[in-house]
Amino acid sequence: QKEVEQNSGPLSVPEGAIASLNCTYSDRGSQSFFWYRQYSGKSPELIMSIYSNGDKEDGRFTAQLNKASQYVSLLIRDSQPSDSATYLCAVNKITGGGNKLTFGTGTQLKVEL
Amino acid sequence: DTGVSQDPRHKITKRGQNVTFRCDPISEHNRLYWYRQTLGQGPEFLTYFQNEAQLEKSRLLSDRFSAERPKGSFSTLEIQRTEQGDSAMYLCASSLEEGADTQYFGPGTRLTVL
């Protein structure tokens, strides 16, 4: 079992629709959860972070966390072509005082005109 | 507040050569991380510094890899006797110890070993 699992996609949604991206993790001791967006050939860019169960909204983005189910998701409302990218789910592991991130393989999102 | 910077952005080298990459973190960020990313995969943790102390190294970091952060500011990652399997994007991230310890990534150095 992978430590962080994501559907690789591609996930195709029409412009203006809601895109739903999902992620599961195996380590119940994980404490912080992050979504990064990565355009082809570029580095990861932080989109959202979430630490407690429930929803967290920031503009068109909503992160959802369910620690009991070891599940974290990202909703993108009113999807735009510029949202087309790979979305990486990352989970922290506190080791030696630092927060090493463990990433999933990413979900490719395509927003179609 | 400038972001994380990395140099060079691209490096092409021949197998067996040594290469060194530099990372300058966001100013006042005392934590610095190195990750490696290959095509179709998420970034994989390599090593982590808090100030000048290297506190953790992944098993991925063979003895050909060495990292330093001599004054707790910039960091270097050296790969000796490069192999074709070392071809990847090398990413640096930095964070503040306090708070959420959110990591911000630099633009990466893309290494191609011929």
PDB file of C-alpha atoms in Angstrom:
ATOM      1  CA  GLN A   1       0.000   0.000   0.000  1.00  0.00           C
ATOM      2  CA  LYS A   2       1.331   3.399  -0.971  1.00  0.00           C
ATOM      3  CA  GLU A   3       1.609   5.926   1.834  1.00  0.00           C
ATOM      4  CA  VAL A   4      -0.341   8.551  -0.124  1.00  0.00           C
ATOM      5  CA  GLU A   5      -2.603   7.481  -2.952  1.00  0.00           C
ATOM      6  CA  GLN A   6      -4.178   9.556  -5.680  1.00  0.00           C
ATOM      7  CA  ASN A   7      -5.936   8.678  -8.899  1.00  0.00           C
ATOM      8  CA  SER A   8      -3.504   9.675 -11.643  1.00  0.00           C
ATOM      9  CA  GLY A   9      -6.287  10.744 -13.999  1.00  0.00           C
ATOM     10  CA  PRO A  10      -6.572  12.569 -16.229  1.00  0.00           C
ATOM     11  CA  LEU A  11      -9.681  14.073 -14.736  1.00  0.00           C
ATOM     12  CA  SER A  12     -11.500  16.073 -17.376  1.00  0.00           C
ATOM     13  CA  VAL A  13     -14.110  18.676 -16.422  1.00  0.00           C
ATOM     14  CA  PRO A  14     -15.829  21.363 -18.506  1.00  0.00           C
ATOM     15  CA  GLU A  15     -15.071  25.009 -17.833  1.00  0.00           C
ATOM     16  CA  GLY A  16     -17.198  26.332 -14.979  1.00  0.00           C
ATOM     17  CA  ALA A  17     -17.768  22.922 -13.397  1.00  0.00           C
ATOM     18  CA  ILE A  18     -16.612  21.658 -10.016  1.00  0.00           C
ATOM     19  CA  ALA A  19     -13.474  19.518 -10.038  1.00  0.00           C
ATOM     20  CA  SER A  20     -13.136  17.018  -7.192  1.00  0.00           C
ATOM     21  CA  LEU A  21      -9.709  15.598  -6.396  1.00  0.00           C
ATOM     22  CA  ASN A  22      -9.223  12.862  -3.830  1.00  0.00           C
ATOM     23  CA  CYS A  23      -6.383  11.497  -1.748  1.00  0.00           C
ATOM     24  CA  THR A  24      -6.028   8.755   0.870  1.00  0.00           C
ATOM     25  CA  TYR A  25      -3.144   8.223   3.264  1.00  0.00           C
ATOM     26  CA  SER A  26      -1.993   5.311   5.367  1.00  0.00           C
ATOM     27  CA  ASP A  27      -0.220   6.854   8.376  1.00  0.00           C
ATOM     28  CA  ARG A  28      -2.759   7.675  11.078  1.00  0.00           C
ATOM     29  CA  GLY A  29      -0.146   9.801  12.827  1.00  0.00           C
ATOM     30  CA  SER A  30      -0.125  12.325   9.996  1.00  0.00           C
ATOM     31  CA  GLN A  31      -0.970  15.786  11.201  1.00  0.00           C
ATOM     32  CA  SER A  32      -0.893  18.239   8.318  1.00  0.00           C
ATOM     33  CA  PHE A  33      -2.182  17.922   4.801  1.00  0.00           C
ATOM     34  CA  PHE A  34      -1.353  20.003   1.765  1.00  0.00           C
ATOM     35  CA  TRP A  35      -2.442  20.402  -1.815  1.00  0.00           C
ATOM     36  CA  TYR A  36       0.122  21.623  -4.320  1.00  0.00           C
ATOM     37  CA  ARG A  37      -0.490  22.525  -7.952  1.00  0.00           C
ATOM     38  CA  GLN A  38       2.210  21.701 -10.469  1.00  0.00           C
ATOM     39  CA  TYR A  39       2.234  22.869 -14.056  1.00  0.00           C
ATOM     40  CA  SER A  40       4.219  20.804 -16.529  1.00  0.00           C
ATOM     41  CA  GLY A  41       7.937  21.411 -16.125  1.00  0.00           C
ATOM     42  CA  LYS A  42       7.446  23.679 -13.106  1.00  0.00           C
ATOM     43  CA  SER A  43       7.814  23.201  -9.366  1.00  0.00           C
ATOM     44  CA  PRO A  44       4.953  22.567  -6.915  1.00  0.00           C
ATOM     45  CA  GLU A  45       2.978  25.622  -5.804  1.00  0.00           C
ATOM     46  CA  LEU A  46       1.058  25.543  -2.509  1.00  0.00           C
ATOM     47  CA  ILE A  47      -2.718  25.800  -2.973  1.00  0.00           C
ATOM     48  CA  MET A  48      -4.219  24.761   0.355  1.00  0.00           C
ATOM     49  CA  SER A  49      -3.276  23.404   3.749  1.00  0.00           C
ATOM     50  CA  ILE A  50      -5.593  21.742   6.276  1.00  0.00           C
ATOM     51  CA  TYR A  51      -4.945  20.410   9.753  1.00  0.00           C
ATOM     52  CA  SER A  52      -8.282  19.557  11.370  1.00  0.00           C
ATOM     53  CA  ASN A  53     -11.344  17.601  10.315  1.00  0.00           C
ATOM     54  CA  GLY A  54     -13.873  19.428   8.219  1.00  0.00           C
ATOM     55  CA  ASP A  55     -13.774  21.919   5.391  1.00  0.00           C
ATOM     56  CA  LYS A  56     -11.475  24.846   4.717  1.00  0.00           C
ATOM     57  CA  GLU A  57     -12.334  27.321   1.987  1.00  0.00           C
ATOM     58  CA  ASP A  58     -10.057  29.749   0.175  1.00  0.00           C
ATOM     59  CA  GLY A  59     -11.586  31.460  -2.831  1.00  0.00           C
ATOM     60  CA  ARG A  60     -12.576  28.841  -5.404  1.00  0.00           C
ATOM     61  CA  PHE A  61     -10.773  26.099  -3.477  1.00  0.00           C
ATOM     62  CA  THR A  62     -12.146  23.962  -0.635  1.00  0.00           C
ATOM     63  CA  ALA A  63     -10.085  21.350   1.159  1.00  0.00           C
ATOM     64  CA  GLN A  64     -11.857  18.617   3.101  1.00  0.00           C
ATOM     65  CA  LEU A  65     -10.262  16.365   5.721  1.00  0.00           C
ATOM     66  CA  ASN A  66     -11.616  13.224   7.371  1.00  0.00           C
ATOM     67  CA  LYS A  67      -8.974  11.740   9.650  1.00  0.00           C
ATOM     68  CA  ALA A  68     -11.141   8.783  10.656  1.00  0.00           C
ATOM     69  CA  SER A  69     -11.366   7.715   7.018  1.00  0.00           C
ATOM     70  CA  GLN A  70      -7.797   8.908   6.273  1.00  0.00           C
ATOM     71  CA  TYR A  71      -9.130  10.907   3.383  1.00  0.00           C
ATOM     72  CA  VAL A  72      -8.454  14.404   2.105  1.00  0.00           C
ATOM     73  CA  SER A  73      -9.987  16.076  -0.915  1.00  0.00           C
ATOM     74  CA  LEU A  74      -9.784  19.289  -2.901  1.00  0.00           C
ATOM     75  CA  LEU A  75     -12.754  20.889  -4.624  1.00  0.00           C
ATOM     76  CA  ILE A  76     -12.214  23.523  -7.288  1.00  0.00           C
ATOM     77  CA  ARG A  77     -15.323  25.528  -8.088  1.00  0.00           C
ATOM     78  CA  ASP A  78     -15.895  27.355 -11.380  1.00  0.00           C
ATOM     79  CA  SER A  79     -12.975  25.507 -12.963  1.00  0.00           C
ATOM     80  CA  GLN A  80     -10.925  27.524 -15.438  1.00  0.00           C
ATOM     81  CA  PRO A  81      -8.589  26.350 -18.223  1.00  0.00           C
ATOM     82  CA  SER A  82      -5.743  27.835 -16.169  1.00  0.00           C
ATOM     83  CA  ASP A  83      -6.533  25.252 -13.480  1.00  0.00           C
ATOM     84  CA  SER A  84      -5.324  22.522 -15.844  1.00  0.00           C
ATOM     85  CA  ALA A  85      -2.320  21.062 -14.027  1.00  0.00           C
ATOM     86  CA  THR A  86      -1.260  18.158 -11.832  1.00  0.00           C
ATOM     87  CA  TYR A  87      -2.480  18.384  -8.244  1.00  0.00           C
ATOM     88  CA  LEU A  88      -0.254  16.812  -5.634  1.00  0.00           C
ATOM     89  CA  CYS A  89      -1.525  15.694  -2.240  1.00  0.00           C
ATOM     90  CA  ALA A  90       1.130  15.838   0.488  1.00  0.00           C
ATOM     91  CA  VAL A  91       1.049  14.557   4.044  1.00  0.00           C
ATOM     92  CA  ASN A  92       3.492  15.460   6.768  1.00  0.00           C
ATOM     93  CA  LYS A  93       5.509  13.121   8.920  1.00  0.00           C
ATOM     94  CA  ILE A  94       7.205  14.683  11.881  1.00  0.00           C
ATOM     95  CA  THR A  95      10.693  13.211  12.060  1.00  0.00           C
ATOM     96  CA  GLY A  96      13.632  14.603  13.976  1.00  0.00           C
ATOM     97  CA  GLY A  97      11.734  17.799  14.567  1.00  0.00           C
ATOM     98  CA  GLY A  98      11.021  18.453  10.906  1.00  0.00           C
ATOM     99  CA  ASN A  99       7.955  17.930   8.791  1.00  0.00           C
ATOM    100  CA  LYS A 100       9.015  15.661   5.954  1.00  0.00           C
ATOM    101  CA  LEU A 101       6.338  15.657   3.265  1.00  0.00           C
ATOM    102  CA  THR A 102       5.194  12.458   1.611  1.00  0.00           C
ATOM    103  CA  PHE A 103       3.558  13.066  -1.745  1.00  0.00           C
ATOM    104  CA  GLY A 104       1.127  11.152  -3.866  1.00  0.00           C
ATOM    105  CA  THR A 105       1.829  10.727  -7.551  1.00  0.00           C
ATOM    106  CA  GLY A 106      -0.600  13.507  -8.403  1.00  0.00           C
ATOM    107  CA  THR A 107      -3.866  13.796 -10.313  1.00  0.00           C
ATOM    108  CA  GLN A 108      -3.795  15.439 -13.725  1.00  0.00           C
ATOM    109  CA  LEU A 109      -6.713  17.836 -14.168  1.00  0.00           C
ATOM    110  CA  LYS A 110      -7.842  19.020 -17.586  1.00  0.00           C
ATOM    111  CA  VAL A 111     -10.399  21.812 -17.791  1.00  0.00           C
ATOM    112  CA  GLU A 112     -11.966  21.832 -21.223  1.00  0.00           C
ATOM    113  CA  LEU A 113     -13.473  24.831 -22.988  1.00  0.00           C
TER     114      LEU A 113
ATOM    115  CA  ASP B   1      10.099  38.682   0.443  1.00  0.00           C
ATOM    116  CA  THR B   2      11.734  36.813  -2.392  1.00  0.00           C
ATOM    117  CA  GLY B   3      10.911  33.156  -2.839  1.00  0.00           C
ATOM    118  CA  VAL B   4      13.184  30.143  -2.761  1.00  0.00           C
ATOM    119  CA  SER B   5      15.803  30.319  -5.503  1.00  0.00           C
ATOM    120  CA  GLN B   6      17.814  27.514  -7.033  1.00  0.00           C
ATOM    121  CA  ASP B   7      20.818  27.516  -9.308  1.00  0.00           C
ATOM    122  CA  PRO B   8      21.347  26.306 -11.953  1.00  0.00           C
ATOM    123  CA  ARG B   9      17.890  25.759 -13.384  1.00  0.00           C
ATOM    124  CA  HIS B  10      19.167  23.163 -15.836  1.00  0.00           C
ATOM    125  CA  LYS B  11      22.267  20.983 -15.834  1.00  0.00           C
ATOM    126  CA  ILE B  12      23.378  18.517 -18.453  1.00  0.00           C
ATOM    127  CA  THR B  13      26.334  16.348 -17.557  1.00  0.00           C
ATOM    128  CA  LYS B  14      28.032  13.194 -18.644  1.00  0.00           C
ATOM    129  CA  ARG B  15      27.889  10.025 -16.604  1.00  0.00           C
ATOM    130  CA  GLY B  16      30.641   9.941 -14.015  1.00  0.00           C
ATOM    131  CA  GLN B  17      30.930  13.686 -13.588  1.00  0.00           C
ATOM    132  CA  ASN B  18      30.243  15.534 -10.315  1.00  0.00           C
ATOM    133  CA  VAL B  19      27.554  18.196 -10.091  1.00  0.00           C
ATOM    134  CA  THR B  20      26.607  20.708  -7.396  1.00  0.00           C
ATOM    135  CA  PHE B  21      23.329  22.529  -6.961  1.00  0.00           C
ATOM    136  CA  ARG B  22      22.603  25.550  -4.798  1.00  0.00           C
ATOM    137  CA  CYS B  23      19.443  26.547  -2.938  1.00  0.00           C
ATOM    138  CA  ASP B  24      18.748  29.905  -1.305  1.00  0.00           C
ATOM    139  CA  PRO B  25      15.727  29.657   1.007  1.00  0.00           C
ATOM    140  CA  ILE B  26      13.227  32.370   1.856  1.00  0.00           C
ATOM    141  CA  SER B  27      15.018  34.738   4.219  1.00  0.00           C
ATOM    142  CA  GLU B  28      14.558  33.860   7.903  1.00  0.00           C
ATOM    143  CA  HIS B  29      13.307  30.356   7.068  1.00  0.00           C
ATOM    144  CA  ASN B  30      15.376  28.111   9.295  1.00  0.00           C
ATOM    145  CA  ARG B  31      14.264  24.797   7.797  1.00  0.00           C
ATOM    146  CA  LEU B  32      15.428  23.637   4.392  1.00  0.00           C
ATOM    147  CA  TYR B  33      14.452  20.463   2.545  1.00  0.00           C
ATOM    148  CA  TRP B  34      15.712  18.724  -0.604  1.00  0.00           C
ATOM    149  CA  TYR B  35      13.406  16.534  -2.695  1.00  0.00           C
ATOM    150  CA  ARG B  36      13.840  14.688  -5.973  1.00  0.00           C
ATOM    151  CA  GLN B  37      11.094  14.273  -8.558  1.00  0.00           C
ATOM    152  CA  THR B  38      11.088  11.999 -11.584  1.00  0.00           C
ATOM    153  CA  LEU B  39       8.564  12.043 -14.412  1.00  0.00           C
ATOM    154  CA  GLY B  40       5.103  10.939 -13.354  1.00  0.00           C
ATOM    155  CA  GLN B  41       5.980  10.771  -9.665  1.00  0.00           C
ATOM    156  CA  GLY B  42       5.527  13.070  -6.726  1.00  0.00           C
ATOM    157  CA  PRO B  43       8.556  14.631  -5.054  1.00  0.00           C
ATOM    158  CA  GLU B  44      10.533  12.271  -2.809  1.00  0.00           C
ATOM    159  CA  PHE B  45      12.241  13.482   0.359  1.00  0.00           C
ATOM    160  CA  LEU B  46      16.037  13.440   0.329  1.00  0.00           C
ATOM    161  CA  THR B  47      17.270  15.388   3.321  1.00  0.00           C
ATOM    162  CA  TYR B  48      16.395  18.134   5.800  1.00  0.00           C
ATOM    163  CA  PHE B  49      18.279  20.886   7.637  1.00  0.00           C
ATOM    164  CA  GLN B  50      17.294  22.921  10.633  1.00  0.00           C
ATOM    165  CA  ASN B  51      19.641  25.881  10.605  1.00  0.00           C
ATOM    166  CA  GLU B  52      23.045  24.357   9.796  1.00  0.00           C
ATOM    167  CA  ALA B  53      22.291  20.911  11.232  1.00  0.00           C
ATOM    168  CA  GLN B  54      21.378  18.088   8.862  1.00  0.00           C
ATOM    169  CA  LEU B  55      18.767  16.236  10.907  1.00  0.00           C
ATOM    170  CA  GLU B  56      17.566  13.543   8.549  1.00  0.00           C
ATOM    171  CA  LYS B  57      18.633  11.792   5.362  1.00  0.00           C
ATOM    172  CA  SER B  58      16.541   9.444   3.279  1.00  0.00           C
ATOM    173  CA  ARG B  59      17.791   6.023   2.286  1.00  0.00           C
ATOM    174  CA  LEU B  60      17.468   7.406  -1.247  1.00  0.00           C
ATOM    175  CA  LEU B  61      20.488   9.565  -0.477  1.00  0.00           C
ATOM    176  CA  SER B  62      23.318   7.191  -1.379  1.00  0.00           C
ATOM    177  CA  ASP B  63      26.915   7.871  -0.400  1.00  0.00           C
ATOM    178  CA  ARG B  64      27.357   9.642  -3.739  1.00  0.00           C
ATOM    179  CA  PHE B  65      25.065  12.400  -2.506  1.00  0.00           C
ATOM    180  CA  SER B  66      26.083  14.994   0.034  1.00  0.00           C
ATOM    181  CA  ALA B  67      24.336  18.111   1.238  1.00  0.00           C
ATOM    182  CA  GLU B  68      25.536  21.016   3.313  1.00  0.00           C
ATOM    183  CA  ARG B  69      24.153  24.186   4.829  1.00  0.00           C
ATOM    184  CA  PRO B  70      27.292  25.698   6.301  1.00  0.00           C
ATOM    185  CA  LYS B  71      25.970  28.906   7.813  1.00  0.00           C
ATOM    186  CA  GLY B  72      22.328  28.028   8.122  1.00  0.00           C
ATOM    187  CA  SER B  73      21.432  30.058   5.056  1.00  0.00           C
ATOM    188  CA  PHE B  74      21.968  28.638   1.564  1.00  0.00           C
ATOM    189  CA  SER B  75      22.438  24.922   0.951  1.00  0.00           C
ATOM    190  CA  THR B  76      24.306  22.863  -1.612  1.00  0.00           C
ATOM    191  CA  LEU B  77      23.562  19.376  -2.884  1.00  0.00           C
ATOM    192  CA  GLU B  78      26.450  17.544  -4.558  1.00  0.00           C
ATOM    193  CA  ILE B  79      26.182  14.361  -6.572  1.00  0.00           C
ATOM    194  CA  GLN B  80      29.437  12.551  -7.235  1.00  0.00           C
ATOM    195  CA  ARG B  81      30.013  10.110 -10.104  1.00  0.00           C
ATOM    196  CA  THR B  82      26.620  10.800 -11.621  1.00  0.00           C
ATOM    197  CA  GLU B  83      24.595   7.956 -13.099  1.00  0.00           C
ATOM    198  CA  GLN B  84      21.805   8.072 -15.667  1.00  0.00           C
ATOM    199  CA  GLY B  85      19.353   7.175 -12.900  1.00  0.00           C
ATOM    200  CA  ASP B  86      20.173  10.467 -11.202  1.00  0.00           C
ATOM    201  CA  SER B  87      18.362  12.336 -13.977  1.00  0.00           C
ATOM    202  CA  ALA B  88      15.491  14.124 -12.247  1.00  0.00           C
ATOM    203  CA  MET B  89      14.210  17.465 -10.999  1.00  0.00           C
ATOM    204  CA  TYR B  90      15.897  18.406  -7.728  1.00  0.00           C
ATOM    205  CA  LEU B  91      13.630  20.579  -5.616  1.00  0.00           C
ATOM    206  CA  CYS B  92      14.470  22.678  -2.606  1.00  0.00           C
ATOM    207  CA  ALA B  93      11.862  23.876  -0.130  1.00  0.00           C
ATOM    208  CA  SER B  94      12.052  26.041   2.956  1.00  0.00           C
ATOM    209  CA  SER B  95       9.825  26.677   5.956  1.00  0.00           C
ATOM    210  CA  LEU B  96       9.653  28.433   9.292  1.00  0.00           C
ATOM    211  CA  GLU B  97       9.952  26.252  12.365  1.00  0.00           C
ATOM    212  CA  GLU B  98       7.051  28.006  14.017  1.00  0.00           C
ATOM    213  CA  GLY B  99       3.451  27.573  13.066  1.00  0.00           C
ATOM    214  CA  ALA B 100       2.318  25.210  10.386  1.00  0.00           C
ATOM    215  CA  ASP B 101       5.791  24.643   8.975  1.00  0.00           C
ATOM    216  CA  THR B 102       4.395  25.038   5.494  1.00  0.00           C
ATOM    217  CA  GLN B 103       6.995  24.284   2.849  1.00  0.00           C
ATOM    218  CA  TYR B 104       7.497  26.556  -0.146  1.00  0.00           C
ATOM    219  CA  PHE B 105       9.320  25.187  -3.155  1.00  0.00           C
ATOM    220  CA  GLY B 106      11.930  26.740  -5.384  1.00  0.00           C
ATOM    221  CA  PRO B 107      11.841  26.438  -9.193  1.00  0.00           C
ATOM    222  CA  GLY B 108      13.985  23.294  -9.147  1.00  0.00           C
ATOM    223  CA  THR B 109      17.120  22.189 -10.948  1.00  0.00           C
ATOM    224  CA  ARG B 110      16.558  19.771 -13.804  1.00  0.00           C
ATOM    225  CA  LEU B 111      19.480  17.362 -14.121  1.00  0.00           C
ATOM    226  CA  THR B 112      20.078  15.314 -17.242  1.00  0.00           C
ATOM    227  CA  VAL B 113      22.841  12.715 -17.129  1.00  0.00           C
ATOM    228  CA  LEU B 114      23.923  11.517 -20.553  1.00  0.00           C
TER     229      LEU B 114
END
